[in-house]
Amino acid sequence: MGTSGETFIGFVNLLFEQRYPVGLLENLKGAEWEKMAHYIEGVLPLSSVGDGKPGAGKPRELRFAVDGDAFVVCEVSEAAAARLGARLLGYTAGGGKLVPISSSGFKGAAVGLGSLKQRFGLGEAHTLVFETPLTYRTTLAYLDAKEWGVPQTRQRKYMLIWDADHFGAGVDAEGLWHRL
């Protein structure tokens, strides 16, 4: 993981620890925004999981520790954006209702994502859902500095992160951000 990835993980850890109602990230237009949003929101669409880049000492597959009747992320890979230590709650199909997953019947200390997919019949249409300390939502805005009076192009994206439970019912944080 590079410096940007380490900074991102540190930022998200602080966001969850301090329970901030709002956060803001800025990065290059081409950064892995979708993976960052999934990581923060505690979801992992299986369609977004790659094969992993081979490299010395780098895990190629997301792995889960069997902890009682639960699966807990114990090893992360660049191919799948999931928080280390996050408890897997279950999965959804096409944005539907959460289907809980239990580790009963699994033996051993750790289970790879491939084994979970096979055991539960999961594919690209499914999304894994993880427990998070807060229910954050995210949205992106694209800005180019030249459109704001700066005589050069600097293409950036900004991610607004907000605690969905902090604001009252009917508050459209995403809409307010985009109108800003």
Short mmCIF file of C-alpha atoms in Angstrom, two decimals:
data_model
loop_
_atom_site.label_atom_id
_atom_site.label_comp_id
_atom_site.label_asym_id
_atom_site.label_seq_id
_atom_site.Cartn_x
_atom_site.Cartn_y
_atom_site.Cartn_z
CA MET A 1 0.00 0.00 0.00
CA GLY A 2 1.34 3.43 -0.87
CA THR A 3 1.34 6.69 1.04
CA SER A 4 -2.09 7.72 -0.29
CA GLY A 5 -3.60 4.41 0.83
CA GLU A 6 -2.04 4.71 4.29
CA THR A 7 -3.30 8.29 4.61
CA PHE A 8 -6.78 7.18 3.58
CA ILE A 9 -6.86 4.30 6.11
CA GLY A 10 -5.65 6.66 8.86
CA PHE A 11 -8.32 9.22 7.93
CA VAL A 12 -11.12 6.64 7.99
CA ASN A 13 -9.92 5.22 11.31
CA LEU A 14 -9.96 8.74 12.79
CA LEU A 15 -13.40 9.40 11.27
CA PHE A 16 -14.83 6.31 12.97
CA GLU A 17 -12.95 6.79 16.27
CA GLN A 18 -13.95 10.45 16.67
CA ARG A 19 -17.44 9.85 15.24
CA TYR A 20 -17.36 13.02 13.14
CA PRO A 21 -20.74 13.84 11.56
CA VAL A 22 -19.06 15.02 8.33
CA GLY A 23 -15.76 14.39 6.56
CA LEU A 24 -14.24 15.55 3.29
CA LEU A 25 -11.63 13.85 1.09
CA GLU A 26 -9.80 15.36 -1.89
CA ASN A 27 -7.73 13.47 -4.41
CA LEU A 28 -6.96 13.12 -8.10
CA LYS A 29 -9.83 12.55 -10.47
CA GLY A 30 -8.44 9.07 -11.29
CA ALA A 31 -8.12 7.84 -7.68
CA GLU A 32 -9.98 4.67 -6.69
CA TRP A 33 -13.04 6.57 -5.47
CA GLU A 34 -15.45 3.67 -5.75
CA LYS A 35 -13.27 1.44 -3.55
CA MET A 36 -12.90 4.27 -1.02
CA ALA A 37 -16.68 4.74 -0.86
CA HIS A 38 -17.25 0.99 -0.38
CA TYR A 39 -14.64 0.88 2.39
CA ILE A 40 -16.25 3.78 4.28
CA GLU A 41 -19.82 2.55 3.81
CA GLY A 42 -18.96 -1.02 4.82
CA VAL A 43 -20.03 -2.69 1.59
CA LEU A 44 -18.13 -4.78 -0.93
CA PRO A 45 -19.87 -5.41 -4.26
CA LEU A 46 -18.37 -8.66 -5.46
CA SER A 47 -18.36 -7.24 -8.98
CA SER A 48 -15.67 -4.80 -7.78
CA VAL A 49 -13.28 -7.46 -6.51
CA GLY A 50 -10.28 -8.08 -8.75
CA ASP A 51 -7.87 -10.99 -8.79
CA GLY A 52 -5.21 -9.16 -6.83
CA LYS A 53 -1.75 -8.19 -8.00
CA PRO A 54 0.92 -10.74 -7.27
CA GLY A 55 3.69 -9.33 -5.15
CA ALA A 56 6.11 -10.39 -2.48
CA GLY A 57 4.33 -10.55 0.85
CA LYS A 58 1.05 -9.15 -0.49
CA PRO A 59 -2.12 -11.15 0.13
CA ARG A 60 -4.05 -11.86 -3.06
CA GLU A 61 -7.38 -12.69 -1.44
CA LEU A 62 -9.55 -11.20 1.25
CA ARG A 63 -9.56 -13.58 4.24
CA PHE A 64 -11.85 -13.96 7.22
CA ALA A 65 -11.17 -15.34 10.69
CA VAL A 66 -13.84 -17.66 12.06
CA ASP A 67 -14.88 -15.97 15.32
CA GLY A 68 -17.67 -17.92 17.04
CA ASP A 69 -20.51 -17.84 14.53
CA ALA A 70 -19.14 -14.80 12.68
CA PHE A 71 -16.61 -14.03 9.98
CA VAL A 72 -14.19 -11.16 10.72
CA VAL A 73 -11.82 -9.66 8.14
CA CYS A 74 -8.34 -10.82 9.18
CA GLU A 75 -6.36 -10.21 5.99
CA VAL A 76 -7.00 -7.59 3.34
CA SER A 77 -5.84 -7.42 -0.24
CA GLU A 78 -5.57 -4.66 -2.82
CA ALA A 79 -8.22 -6.53 -4.80
CA ALA A 80 -10.99 -5.97 -2.22
CA ALA A 81 -11.70 -2.88 -0.14
CA ALA A 82 -12.70 -4.04 3.36
CA ARG A 83 -11.70 -2.81 6.83
CA LEU A 84 -9.38 -5.05 8.82
CA GLY A 85 -11.33 -6.38 11.82
CA ALA A 86 -14.75 -5.68 10.28
CA ARG A 87 -17.45 -8.27 11.05
CA LEU A 88 -19.30 -9.64 8.04
CA LEU A 89 -23.03 -9.23 8.59
CA GLY A 90 -24.21 -10.90 5.40
CA TYR A 91 -24.94 -10.07 1.79
CA THR A 92 -27.52 -8.46 -0.45
CA ALA A 93 -28.49 -9.24 -4.03
CA GLY A 94 -29.36 -6.30 -6.25
CA GLY A 95 -29.70 -3.94 -3.28
CA GLY A 96 -32.32 -6.17 -1.65
CA LYS A 97 -32.76 -7.30 1.93
CA LEU A 98 -29.72 -8.36 3.98
CA VAL A 99 -29.20 -12.12 4.11
CA PRO A 100 -27.22 -12.95 7.27
CA ILE A 101 -24.17 -15.21 7.06
CA SER A 102 -23.02 -17.55 9.83
CA SER A 103 -19.68 -19.30 10.11
CA SER A 104 -21.21 -22.40 11.68
CA GLY A 105 -19.93 -25.47 9.90
CA PHE A 106 -16.63 -23.84 8.92
CA LYS A 107 -13.54 -25.34 10.41
CA GLY A 108 -10.13 -23.74 10.63
CA ALA A 109 -8.71 -20.40 11.56
CA ALA A 110 -9.33 -18.48 8.34
CA VAL A 111 -11.50 -18.68 5.23
CA GLY A 112 -10.82 -17.01 1.89
CA LEU A 113 -13.37 -14.99 -0.05
CA GLY A 114 -13.38 -17.67 -2.77
CA SER A 115 -14.51 -20.30 -0.25
CA LEU A 116 -17.28 -18.01 1.04
CA LYS A 117 -18.49 -17.32 -2.47
CA GLN A 118 -18.59 -21.02 -3.27
CA ARG A 119 -20.28 -22.06 0.01
CA PHE A 120 -23.04 -19.42 -0.16
CA GLY A 121 -23.43 -19.32 -3.96
CA LEU A 122 -22.29 -15.72 -4.22
CA GLY A 123 -21.39 -14.01 -7.47
CA GLU A 124 -20.98 -10.61 -9.06
CA ALA A 125 -24.63 -9.67 -8.40
CA HIS A 126 -24.04 -9.87 -4.63
CA THR A 127 -22.68 -7.30 -2.18
CA LEU A 128 -21.08 -8.18 1.15
CA VAL A 129 -22.19 -6.00 4.07
CA PHE A 130 -19.91 -5.33 7.04
CA GLU A 131 -20.57 -3.93 10.49
CA THR A 132 -19.34 -0.33 10.84
CA PRO A 133 -19.11 1.89 13.93
CA LEU A 134 -21.30 4.51 12.20
CA THR A 135 -23.52 4.50 9.13
CA TYR A 136 -21.63 6.80 6.80
CA ARG A 137 -22.82 7.70 3.32
CA THR A 138 -20.67 9.15 0.55
CA THR A 139 -21.04 11.20 -2.62
CA LEU A 140 -18.54 12.63 -5.10
CA ALA A 141 -18.14 16.00 -6.78
CA TYR A 142 -15.77 16.69 -9.66
CA LEU A 143 -14.12 20.09 -9.86
CA ASP A 144 -11.57 21.56 -12.26
CA ALA A 145 -9.65 24.57 -10.96
CA LYS A 146 -9.88 26.37 -14.33
CA GLU A 147 -13.66 26.61 -13.87
CA TRP A 148 -13.08 28.55 -10.63
CA GLY A 149 -10.76 31.29 -11.91
CA VAL A 150 -7.42 29.48 -11.65
CA PRO A 151 -5.52 29.75 -14.97
CA GLN A 152 -4.63 26.04 -15.10
CA THR A 153 -6.37 22.69 -15.13
CA ARG A 154 -6.28 20.79 -11.85
CA GLN A 155 -8.79 17.99 -12.04
CA ARG A 156 -9.85 16.82 -8.60
CA LYS A 157 -12.68 14.93 -6.99
CA TYR A 158 -14.04 15.59 -3.54
CA MET A 159 -15.90 13.05 -1.44
CA LEU A 160 -18.40 14.23 1.10
CA ILE A 161 -18.84 11.71 3.91
CA TRP A 162 -21.69 12.10 6.38
CA ASP A 163 -23.18 10.17 9.26
CA ALA A 164 -26.63 9.25 7.98
CA ASP A 165 -28.01 9.13 11.54
CA HIS A 166 -26.67 12.56 12.55
CA PHE A 167 -28.98 14.66 10.40
CA GLY A 168 -32.74 14.70 10.86
CA ALA A 169 -35.16 12.89 8.60
CA GLY A 170 -35.62 14.64 5.28
CA VAL A 171 -32.20 16.34 5.24
CA ASP A 172 -30.71 15.85 1.78
CA ALA A 173 -26.98 16.10 2.59
CA GLU A 174 -26.04 14.80 -0.85
CA GLY A 175 -28.25 17.32 -2.64
CA LEU A 176 -26.98 20.20 -0.50
CA TRP A 177 -23.38 19.24 -1.25
CA HIS A 178 -23.93 19.15 -5.00
CA ARG A 179 -25.79 22.48 -5.00
CA LEU A 180 -22.92 24.05 -3.06
#
